[in-house]
Amino acid sequence: MRSAACLALALLLAACSRSSGPGTAGTTPSSALTPPAPAATAKHAEKPADAAQLLKHPENGRETVEDATGDLGSHNGLLAAVVSTVAAASAAGAAEPAASGAPGTSGTSWQEGVNYTRIVPAQPTDVPPGQVEVLEFFWYACPHCFALDPAIEEWRKNKPAYITFNRVPVTWGEGHRALARMFCTVKALGKTDALHPEIFREIHVNGDPLVAPDPTNIAQTEQIEANFVAKFGVSATAFHQAFDSMDVTQCLQRADELVQRYRIDGVPTFIVNGKYRADVASAGGPDKLLRLVSDLAAQEHRHP
């Protein structure tokens, strides 16, 4: 029963992927940490080119399941299953006895090359001395990112002070870039805490992709997004000024750079201190992923 649940979890929560191409290059599977049993993983699937296409034509099972009408019905059905499975897995994980020989403080044992990969060479980080950088690569239209986000928020609020956490939106195509720009605009407005979960909810619960039918039509997308944030007290003037600001341009450039540097081809993906890469499937579940991230960060803090 437990193994079946784990397999279902891995299939439901495998990352939204850019393509079926290779993962991060420059990784090496040595075993610095104590191994648990390998987690089941799902095969990478082809991903639609943009957010609007995904929501209109769901496919491939890892993001949505296509139905005969091509509407949001199957998307919402999968999303409900994903959220339900996350909750069940988290509850089961909390009840499990911790393994021995753990790095860090969670009491879980991890194996390099199974639960996470080492990035070689290690990449520079953008944090002060004594801080450990944790990056989450995400996409607002990814149902797996949406399902995981409440757990990430809880972790973020309770993480150790030595962890500097930053979200990085992927910029693979025009639709992804449109939503990445929305993230950067909301960040420039200082409204991330208030609006980040609302953007997820608008896309996945209300079925509004927040992107123009033609994602290359930046002006139309800008107006759609301005109309949305107005519901939360953000003036049109403030939104439009931020949308075209240097802060947003630099935020998008930084996202482009990081996506390329770490060769991100699936979300959600975590990078710890420029050295380690992990996701839900590699960690063995959503609850384990955040424990793994915390343990790797603790190890980096002790032995930078």
mmCIF file of C-alpha atoms in Angstrom:
data_model
loop_
_atom_site.group_PDB
_atom_site.id
_atom_site.type_symbol
_atom_site.label_atom_id
_atom_site.label_comp_id
_atom_site.label_asym_id
_atom_site.label_seq_id
_atom_site.Cartn_x
_atom_site.Cartn_y
_atom_site.Cartn_z
ATOM 1 C CA MET A 1 0.000 0.000 0.000
ATOM 2 C CA ARG A 2 2.790 2.357 0.956
ATOM 3 C CA SER A 3 4.831 1.561 -2.159
ATOM 4 C CA ALA A 4 1.798 2.103 -4.388
ATOM 5 C CA ALA A 5 1.195 5.477 -2.766
ATOM 6 C CA CYS A 6 4.842 6.436 -3.309
ATOM 7 C CA LEU A 7 4.654 5.478 -6.973
ATOM 8 C CA ALA A 8 1.433 7.449 -7.455
ATOM 9 C CA LEU A 9 3.044 10.426 -5.754
ATOM 10 C CA ALA A 10 6.105 10.275 -7.997
ATOM 11 C CA LEU A 11 3.942 10.084 -11.122
ATOM 12 C CA LEU A 12 1.670 12.932 -10.050
ATOM 13 C CA LEU A 13 4.372 15.245 -8.761
ATOM 14 C CA ALA A 14 7.151 14.815 -11.276
ATOM 15 C CA ALA A 15 8.347 18.244 -12.354
ATOM 16 C CA CYS A 16 6.768 20.210 -15.192
ATOM 17 C CA SER A 17 9.491 19.754 -17.783
ATOM 18 C CA ARG A 18 10.795 21.872 -20.609
ATOM 19 C CA SER A 19 11.471 18.874 -22.802
ATOM 20 C CA SER A 20 12.547 15.264 -22.714
ATOM 21 C CA GLY A 21 16.147 16.354 -23.192
ATOM 22 C CA PRO A 22 19.048 15.916 -20.771
ATOM 23 C CA GLY A 23 19.055 17.295 -17.250
ATOM 24 C CA THR A 24 21.766 19.380 -15.655
ATOM 25 C CA ALA A 25 25.155 18.827 -17.208
ATOM 26 C CA GLY A 26 28.248 18.886 -15.065
ATOM 27 C CA THR A 27 26.866 16.730 -12.244
ATOM 28 C CA THR A 28 28.552 13.798 -10.623
ATOM 29 C CA PRO A 29 27.042 11.007 -8.483
ATOM 30 C CA SER A 30 29.456 10.414 -5.614
ATOM 31 C CA SER A 31 28.099 9.375 -2.219
ATOM 32 C CA ALA A 32 28.965 11.881 0.450
ATOM 33 C CA LEU A 33 25.794 11.132 2.425
ATOM 34 C CA THR A 34 24.164 7.941 3.703
ATOM 35 C CA PRO A 35 21.754 6.307 1.195
ATOM 36 C CA PRO A 36 18.041 5.525 1.572
ATOM 37 C CA ALA A 37 16.123 3.438 -0.965
ATOM 38 C CA PRO A 38 15.897 5.203 -4.353
ATOM 39 C CA ALA A 39 12.648 7.046 -5.026
ATOM 40 C CA ALA A 40 10.442 6.200 -7.988
ATOM 41 C CA THR A 41 10.694 8.793 -10.760
ATOM 42 C CA ALA A 42 8.534 9.640 -13.723
ATOM 43 C CA LYS A 43 9.692 9.956 -17.319
ATOM 44 C CA HIS A 44 10.179 13.487 -18.592
ATOM 45 C CA ALA A 45 7.401 14.632 -20.892
ATOM 46 C CA GLU A 46 7.240 17.168 -23.661
ATOM 47 C CA LYS A 47 5.895 20.525 -22.486
ATOM 48 C CA PRO A 48 3.737 23.004 -24.393
ATOM 49 C CA ALA A 49 5.430 26.183 -25.519
ATOM 50 C CA ASP A 50 3.603 28.568 -23.210
ATOM 51 C CA ALA A 51 1.140 29.001 -20.380
ATOM 52 C CA ALA A 52 -1.891 29.860 -22.501
ATOM 53 C CA GLN A 53 -1.328 26.759 -24.651
ATOM 54 C CA LEU A 54 -0.993 24.559 -21.560
ATOM 55 C CA LEU A 55 -4.288 25.716 -20.102
ATOM 56 C CA LYS A 56 -6.090 25.503 -23.440
ATOM 57 C CA HIS A 57 -4.594 22.164 -24.510
ATOM 58 C CA PRO A 58 -3.545 20.228 -21.391
ATOM 59 C CA GLU A 59 -1.416 17.182 -22.144
ATOM 60 C CA ASN A 60 1.166 14.635 -21.095
ATOM 61 C CA GLY A 61 -0.013 13.930 -17.537
ATOM 62 C CA ARG A 62 2.872 15.657 -15.792
ATOM 63 C CA GLU A 63 1.281 19.095 -16.062
ATOM 64 C CA THR A 64 -2.278 18.338 -17.068
ATOM 65 C CA VAL A 65 -4.243 15.517 -18.672
ATOM 66 C CA GLU A 66 -5.803 16.248 -22.052
ATOM 67 C CA ASP A 67 -9.526 15.670 -22.375
ATOM 68 C CA ALA A 68 -11.721 15.542 -25.437
ATOM 69 C CA THR A 69 -12.891 19.152 -25.161
ATOM 70 C CA GLY A 70 -9.477 20.688 -24.466
ATOM 71 C CA ASP A 71 -10.837 22.787 -21.595
ATOM 72 C CA LEU A 72 -9.729 23.088 -17.963
ATOM 73 C CA GLY A 73 -11.770 20.152 -16.661
ATOM 74 C CA SER A 74 -9.008 17.579 -16.743
ATOM 75 C CA HIS A 75 -6.464 20.153 -15.551
ATOM 76 C CA ASN A 76 -8.512 20.807 -12.437
ATOM 77 C CA GLY A 77 -9.089 17.083 -11.911
ATOM 78 C CA LEU A 78 -5.366 16.373 -11.918
ATOM 79 C CA LEU A 79 -4.718 19.394 -9.748
ATOM 80 C CA ALA A 80 -7.166 18.134 -7.126
ATOM 81 C CA ALA A 81 -5.416 14.761 -7.167
ATOM 82 C CA VAL A 82 -2.000 16.400 -6.829
ATOM 83 C CA VAL A 83 -3.065 18.579 -3.892
ATOM 84 C CA SER A 84 -4.754 15.629 -2.183
ATOM 85 C CA THR A 85 -1.670 13.455 -2.650
ATOM 86 C CA VAL A 86 0.638 16.164 -1.296
ATOM 87 C CA ALA A 87 -1.475 16.426 1.843
ATOM 88 C CA ALA A 88 -1.592 12.650 2.311
ATOM 89 C CA ALA A 89 2.131 12.257 1.720
ATOM 90 C CA SER A 90 2.961 15.055 4.139
ATOM 91 C CA ALA A 91 0.812 13.465 6.846
ATOM 92 C CA ALA A 92 2.369 10.052 6.238
ATOM 93 C CA GLY A 93 5.858 11.512 6.233
ATOM 94 C CA ALA A 94 5.249 13.217 9.554
ATOM 95 C CA ALA A 95 4.248 9.874 11.079
ATOM 96 C CA GLU A 96 7.267 7.940 9.787
ATOM 97 C CA PRO A 97 10.211 7.296 12.126
ATOM 98 C CA ALA A 98 13.321 9.201 11.061
ATOM 99 C CA ALA A 99 16.265 7.336 9.600
ATOM 100 C CA SER A 100 19.617 7.461 11.333
ATOM 101 C CA GLY A 101 22.902 8.832 10.070
ATOM 102 C CA ALA A 102 21.436 12.069 8.766
ATOM 103 C CA PRO A 103 23.297 15.129 7.589
ATOM 104 C CA GLY A 104 21.760 18.241 9.100
ATOM 105 C CA THR A 105 18.882 18.068 11.537
ATOM 106 C CA SER A 106 15.906 16.321 9.924
ATOM 107 C CA GLY A 107 17.010 12.794 10.858
ATOM 108 C CA THR A 108 16.758 11.575 7.259
ATOM 109 C CA SER A 109 19.579 9.958 5.304
ATOM 110 C CA TRP A 110 20.244 11.113 1.754
ATOM 111 C CA GLN A 111 22.301 9.785 -1.123
ATOM 112 C CA GLU A 112 24.094 11.956 -3.622
ATOM 113 C CA GLY A 113 23.219 10.836 -7.133
ATOM 114 C CA VAL A 114 19.863 9.503 -5.945
ATOM 115 C CA ASN A 115 18.162 12.207 -3.888
ATOM 116 C CA TYR A 116 20.164 15.130 -5.226
ATOM 117 C CA THR A 117 22.960 15.838 -7.698
ATOM 118 C CA ARG A 118 26.135 17.781 -7.155
ATOM 119 C CA ILE A 119 26.727 20.663 -9.560
ATOM 120 C CA VAL A 120 30.276 20.612 -10.922
ATOM 121 C CA PRO A 121 31.771 23.112 -10.940
ATOM 122 C CA ALA A 122 29.917 24.816 -8.093
ATOM 123 C CA GLN A 123 28.348 28.083 -9.189
ATOM 124 C CA PRO A 124 28.765 31.507 -7.548
ATOM 125 C CA THR A 125 25.959 32.667 -5.279
ATOM 126 C CA ASP A 126 24.578 36.113 -4.550
ATOM 127 C CA VAL A 127 24.399 36.126 -0.740
ATOM 128 C CA PRO A 128 26.497 37.657 2.054
ATOM 129 C CA PRO A 129 29.139 35.597 3.902
ATOM 130 C CA GLY A 130 27.559 33.177 6.357
ATOM 131 C CA GLN A 131 24.363 32.875 4.297
ATOM 132 C CA VAL A 132 23.303 29.825 2.285
ATOM 133 C CA GLU A 133 21.440 30.539 -0.950
ATOM 134 C CA VAL A 134 18.398 28.422 -1.829
ATOM 135 C CA LEU A 135 16.749 28.983 -5.221
ATOM 136 C CA GLU A 136 13.370 27.626 -6.291
ATOM 137 C CA PHE A 137 12.816 27.555 -10.051
ATOM 138 C CA PHE A 138 9.097 27.624 -10.794
ATOM 139 C CA TRP A 139 6.410 28.457 -13.354
ATOM 140 C CA TYR A 140 3.054 29.939 -12.372
ATOM 141 C CA ALA A 141 1.178 27.689 -14.840
ATOM 142 C CA CYS A 142 2.722 24.462 -13.463
ATOM 143 C CA PRO A 143 0.179 22.594 -11.288
ATOM 144 C CA HIS A 144 2.984 20.849 -9.387
ATOM 145 C CA CYS A 145 4.481 24.223 -8.434
ATOM 146 C CA PHE A 146 1.036 25.369 -7.302
ATOM 147 C CA ALA A 147 0.459 22.234 -5.228
ATOM 148 C CA LEU A 148 3.866 22.505 -3.558
ATOM 149 C CA ASP A 149 3.741 26.254 -2.902
ATOM 150 C CA PRO A 150 1.827 26.202 0.433
ATOM 151 C CA ALA A 151 4.463 23.848 1.890
ATOM 152 C CA ILE A 152 7.207 26.099 0.535
ATOM 153 C CA GLU A 153 5.547 29.112 2.144
ATOM 154 C CA GLU A 154 5.367 27.348 5.494
ATOM 155 C CA TRP A 155 9.016 26.314 5.176
ATOM 156 C CA ARG A 156 10.035 29.836 4.134
ATOM 157 C CA LYS A 157 8.444 31.376 7.205
ATOM 158 C CA ASN A 158 10.191 28.940 9.548
ATOM 159 C CA LYS A 159 13.542 28.382 7.825
ATOM 160 C CA PRO A 160 16.804 29.090 9.669
ATOM 161 C CA ALA A 161 18.034 32.676 9.501
ATOM 162 C CA TYR A 162 21.159 31.606 7.614
ATOM 163 C CA ILE A 163 19.114 30.568 4.541
ATOM 164 C CA THR A 164 18.482 33.227 1.892
ATOM 165 C CA PHE A 165 15.560 31.970 -0.219
ATOM 166 C CA ASN A 166 14.732 33.326 -3.673
ATOM 167 C CA ARG A 167 12.227 32.239 -6.289
ATOM 168 C CA VAL A 168 13.320 32.249 -9.939
ATOM 169 C CA PRO A 169 10.673 32.115 -12.694
ATOM 170 C CA VAL A 170 11.606 30.073 -15.757
ATOM 171 C CA THR A 171 11.816 31.916 -19.086
ATOM 172 C CA TRP A 172 11.785 29.069 -21.622
ATOM 173 C CA GLY A 173 9.223 30.517 -24.066
ATOM 174 C CA GLU A 174 7.076 33.587 -24.617
ATOM 175 C CA GLY A 175 4.270 32.344 -22.360
ATOM 176 C CA HIS A 176 6.678 31.441 -19.567
ATOM 177 C CA ARG A 177 8.371 34.807 -19.969
ATOM 178 C CA ALA A 178 5.028 36.617 -19.739
ATOM 179 C CA LEU A 179 4.366 35.055 -16.331
ATOM 180 C CA ALA A 180 7.988 35.556 -15.298
ATOM 181 C CA ARG A 181 7.555 39.249 -16.052
ATOM 182 C CA MET A 182 4.456 39.305 -13.875
ATOM 183 C CA PHE A 183 6.449 37.793 -11.006
ATOM 184 C CA CYS A 184 9.197 40.388 -11.489
ATOM 185 C CA THR A 185 6.652 43.226 -11.652
ATOM 186 C CA VAL A 186 4.911 42.126 -8.461
ATOM 187 C CA LYS A 187 8.330 41.802 -6.812
ATOM 188 C CA ALA A 188 9.282 45.333 -7.923
ATOM 189 C CA LEU A 189 6.040 46.594 -6.372
ATOM 190 C CA GLY A 190 6.910 44.913 -3.057
ATOM 191 C CA LYS A 191 3.731 42.793 -3.283
ATOM 192 C CA THR A 192 5.175 39.284 -3.606
ATOM 193 C CA ASP A 193 3.913 37.983 -0.245
ATOM 194 C CA ALA A 194 0.380 39.213 -0.924
ATOM 195 C CA LEU A 195 0.048 38.416 -4.634
ATOM 196 C CA HIS A 196 2.232 35.341 -5.260
ATOM 197 C CA PRO A 197 -0.385 32.849 -3.962
ATOM 198 C CA GLU A 198 -3.182 34.832 -5.610
ATOM 199 C CA ILE A 199 -1.545 34.527 -9.039
ATOM 200 C CA PHE A 200 -1.287 30.763 -8.607
ATOM 201 C CA ARG A 201 -4.925 30.624 -7.506
ATOM 202 C CA GLU A 202 -6.149 32.725 -10.431
ATOM 203 C CA ILE A 203 -4.503 30.393 -12.943
ATOM 204 C CA HIS A 204 -5.208 27.008 -11.359
ATOM 205 C CA VAL A 205 -8.485 27.565 -9.524
ATOM 206 C CA ASN A 206 -10.177 30.254 -11.612
ATOM 207 C CA GLY A 207 -8.779 29.063 -14.945
ATOM 208 C CA ASP A 208 -7.441 32.429 -16.094
ATOM 209 C CA PRO A 209 -3.964 32.020 -17.670
ATOM 210 C CA LEU A 210 -3.151 35.728 -17.129
ATOM 211 C CA VAL A 211 -1.457 35.694 -20.539
ATOM 212 C CA ALA A 212 -2.803 36.987 -23.851
ATOM 213 C CA PRO A 213 -3.960 34.346 -26.377
ATOM 214 C CA ASP A 214 -0.897 35.391 -28.365
ATOM 215 C CA PRO A 215 1.819 35.545 -25.688
ATOM 216 C CA THR A 216 3.987 37.708 -27.953
ATOM 217 C CA ASN A 217 1.375 40.463 -27.529
ATOM 218 C CA ILE A 218 3.069 41.997 -24.491
ATOM 219 C CA ALA A 219 0.750 45.011 -24.341
ATOM 220 C CA GLN A 220 -2.368 42.825 -24.104
ATOM 221 C CA THR A 221 -0.779 40.614 -21.447
ATOM 222 C CA GLU A 222 0.257 43.719 -19.520
ATOM 223 C CA GLN A 223 -3.352 44.946 -19.474
ATOM 224 C CA ILE A 224 -4.699 41.527 -18.433
ATOM 225 C CA GLU A 225 -2.251 41.418 -15.544
ATOM 226 C CA ALA A 226 -2.911 45.039 -14.565
ATOM 227 C CA ASN A 227 -6.645 44.295 -14.397
ATOM 228 C CA PHE A 228 -5.948 41.315 -12.159
ATOM 229 C CA VAL A 229 -3.711 43.089 -9.626
ATOM 230 C CA ALA A 230 -6.190 45.995 -9.478
ATOM 231 C CA LYS A 231 -8.483 43.622 -7.559
ATOM 232 C CA PHE A 232 -5.895 43.711 -4.766
ATOM 233 C CA GLY A 233 -5.487 47.469 -4.586
ATOM 234 C CA VAL A 234 -2.578 47.963 -7.022
ATOM 235 C CA SER A 235 -3.198 51.019 -9.193
ATOM 236 C CA ALA A 236 -2.890 50.776 -12.965
ATOM 237 C CA THR A 237 -0.289 53.545 -12.940
ATOM 238 C CA ALA A 238 1.895 51.763 -10.387
ATOM 239 C CA PHE A 239 1.642 48.466 -12.229
ATOM 240 C CA HIS A 240 2.469 49.902 -15.657
ATOM 241 C CA GLN A 241 5.408 51.874 -14.282
ATOM 242 C CA ALA A 242 6.829 48.789 -12.600
ATOM 243 C CA PHE A 243 6.144 46.598 -15.657
ATOM 244 C CA ASP A 244 8.453 48.771 -17.785
ATOM 245 C CA SER A 245 10.993 49.496 -15.059
ATOM 246 C CA MET A 246 14.717 48.732 -14.984
ATOM 247 C CA ASP A 247 14.116 46.572 -11.889
ATOM 248 C CA VAL A 248 11.899 44.251 -13.917
ATOM 249 C CA THR A 249 14.323 44.189 -16.838
ATOM 250 C CA GLN A 250 17.151 43.220 -14.491
ATOM 251 C CA CYS A 251 14.976 40.618 -12.751
ATOM 252 C CA LEU A 252 14.208 38.955 -16.107
ATOM 253 C CA GLN A 253 17.853 39.093 -17.148
ATOM 254 C CA ARG A 254 18.830 37.464 -13.872
ATOM 255 C CA ALA A 255 16.198 34.743 -14.365
ATOM 256 C CA ASP A 256 17.490 34.097 -17.910
ATOM 257 C CA GLU A 257 21.037 33.838 -16.593
ATOM 258 C CA LEU A 258 20.170 31.430 -13.776
ATOM 259 C CA VAL A 259 17.953 29.189 -15.940
ATOM 260 C CA GLN A 260 20.821 28.894 -18.414
ATOM 261 C CA ARG A 261 23.534 28.528 -15.771
ATOM 262 C CA TYR A 262 21.783 25.644 -14.033
ATOM 263 C CA ARG A 263 20.299 24.217 -17.261
ATOM 264 C CA ILE A 264 16.838 24.085 -15.713
ATOM 265 C CA ASP A 265 14.565 21.829 -17.764
ATOM 266 C CA GLY A 266 11.860 21.090 -15.194
ATOM 267 C CA VAL A 267 10.028 22.771 -12.326
ATOM 268 C CA PRO A 268 9.834 22.899 -9.395
ATOM 269 C CA THR A 269 13.600 22.526 -9.002
ATOM 270 C CA PHE A 270 15.702 23.620 -6.025
ATOM 271 C CA ILE A 271 19.366 24.689 -6.108
ATOM 272 C CA VAL A 272 21.209 24.829 -2.782
ATOM 273 C CA ASN A 273 24.188 27.183 -2.515
ATOM 274 C CA GLY A 274 25.164 26.762 -6.152
ATOM 275 C CA LYS A 275 26.242 23.167 -5.391
ATOM 276 C CA TYR A 276 23.231 20.857 -5.214
ATOM 277 C CA ARG A 277 20.129 20.263 -7.314
ATOM 278 C CA ALA A 278 16.977 18.439 -6.137
ATOM 279 C CA ASP A 279 13.295 18.061 -6.981
ATOM 280 C CA VAL A 280 10.217 16.250 -5.703
ATOM 281 C CA ALA A 281 10.930 13.003 -7.538
ATOM 282 C CA SER A 282 14.593 12.797 -6.515
ATOM 283 C CA ALA A 283 13.837 13.575 -2.870
ATOM 284 C CA GLY A 284 11.058 10.980 -2.720
ATOM 285 C CA GLY A 285 8.085 13.287 -2.116
ATOM 286 C CA PRO A 286 7.126 16.911 -1.439
ATOM 287 C CA ASP A 287 7.597 16.697 2.324
ATOM 288 C CA LYS A 288 11.003 15.058 1.882
ATOM 289 C CA LEU A 289 12.117 17.660 -0.644
ATOM 290 C CA LEU A 290 11.982 20.486 1.865
ATOM 291 C CA ARG A 291 13.708 18.356 4.513
ATOM 292 C CA LEU A 292 16.431 17.577 1.993
ATOM 293 C CA VAL A 293 16.839 21.257 1.099
ATOM 294 C CA SER A 294 17.095 22.140 4.796
ATOM 295 C CA ASP A 295 19.660 19.406 5.420
ATOM 296 C CA LEU A 296 21.831 20.404 2.479
ATOM 297 C CA ALA A 297 21.641 24.042 3.590
ATOM 298 C CA ALA A 298 22.579 23.062 7.158
ATOM 299 C CA GLN A 299 25.542 21.088 5.846
ATOM 300 C CA GLU A 300 26.657 24.087 3.791
ATOM 301 C CA HIS A 301 26.293 26.363 6.800
ATOM 302 C CA ARG A 302 28.469 24.080 8.927
ATOM 303 C CA HIS A 303 31.036 23.383 6.217
ATOM 304 C CA PRO A 304 30.894 26.113 3.540
#
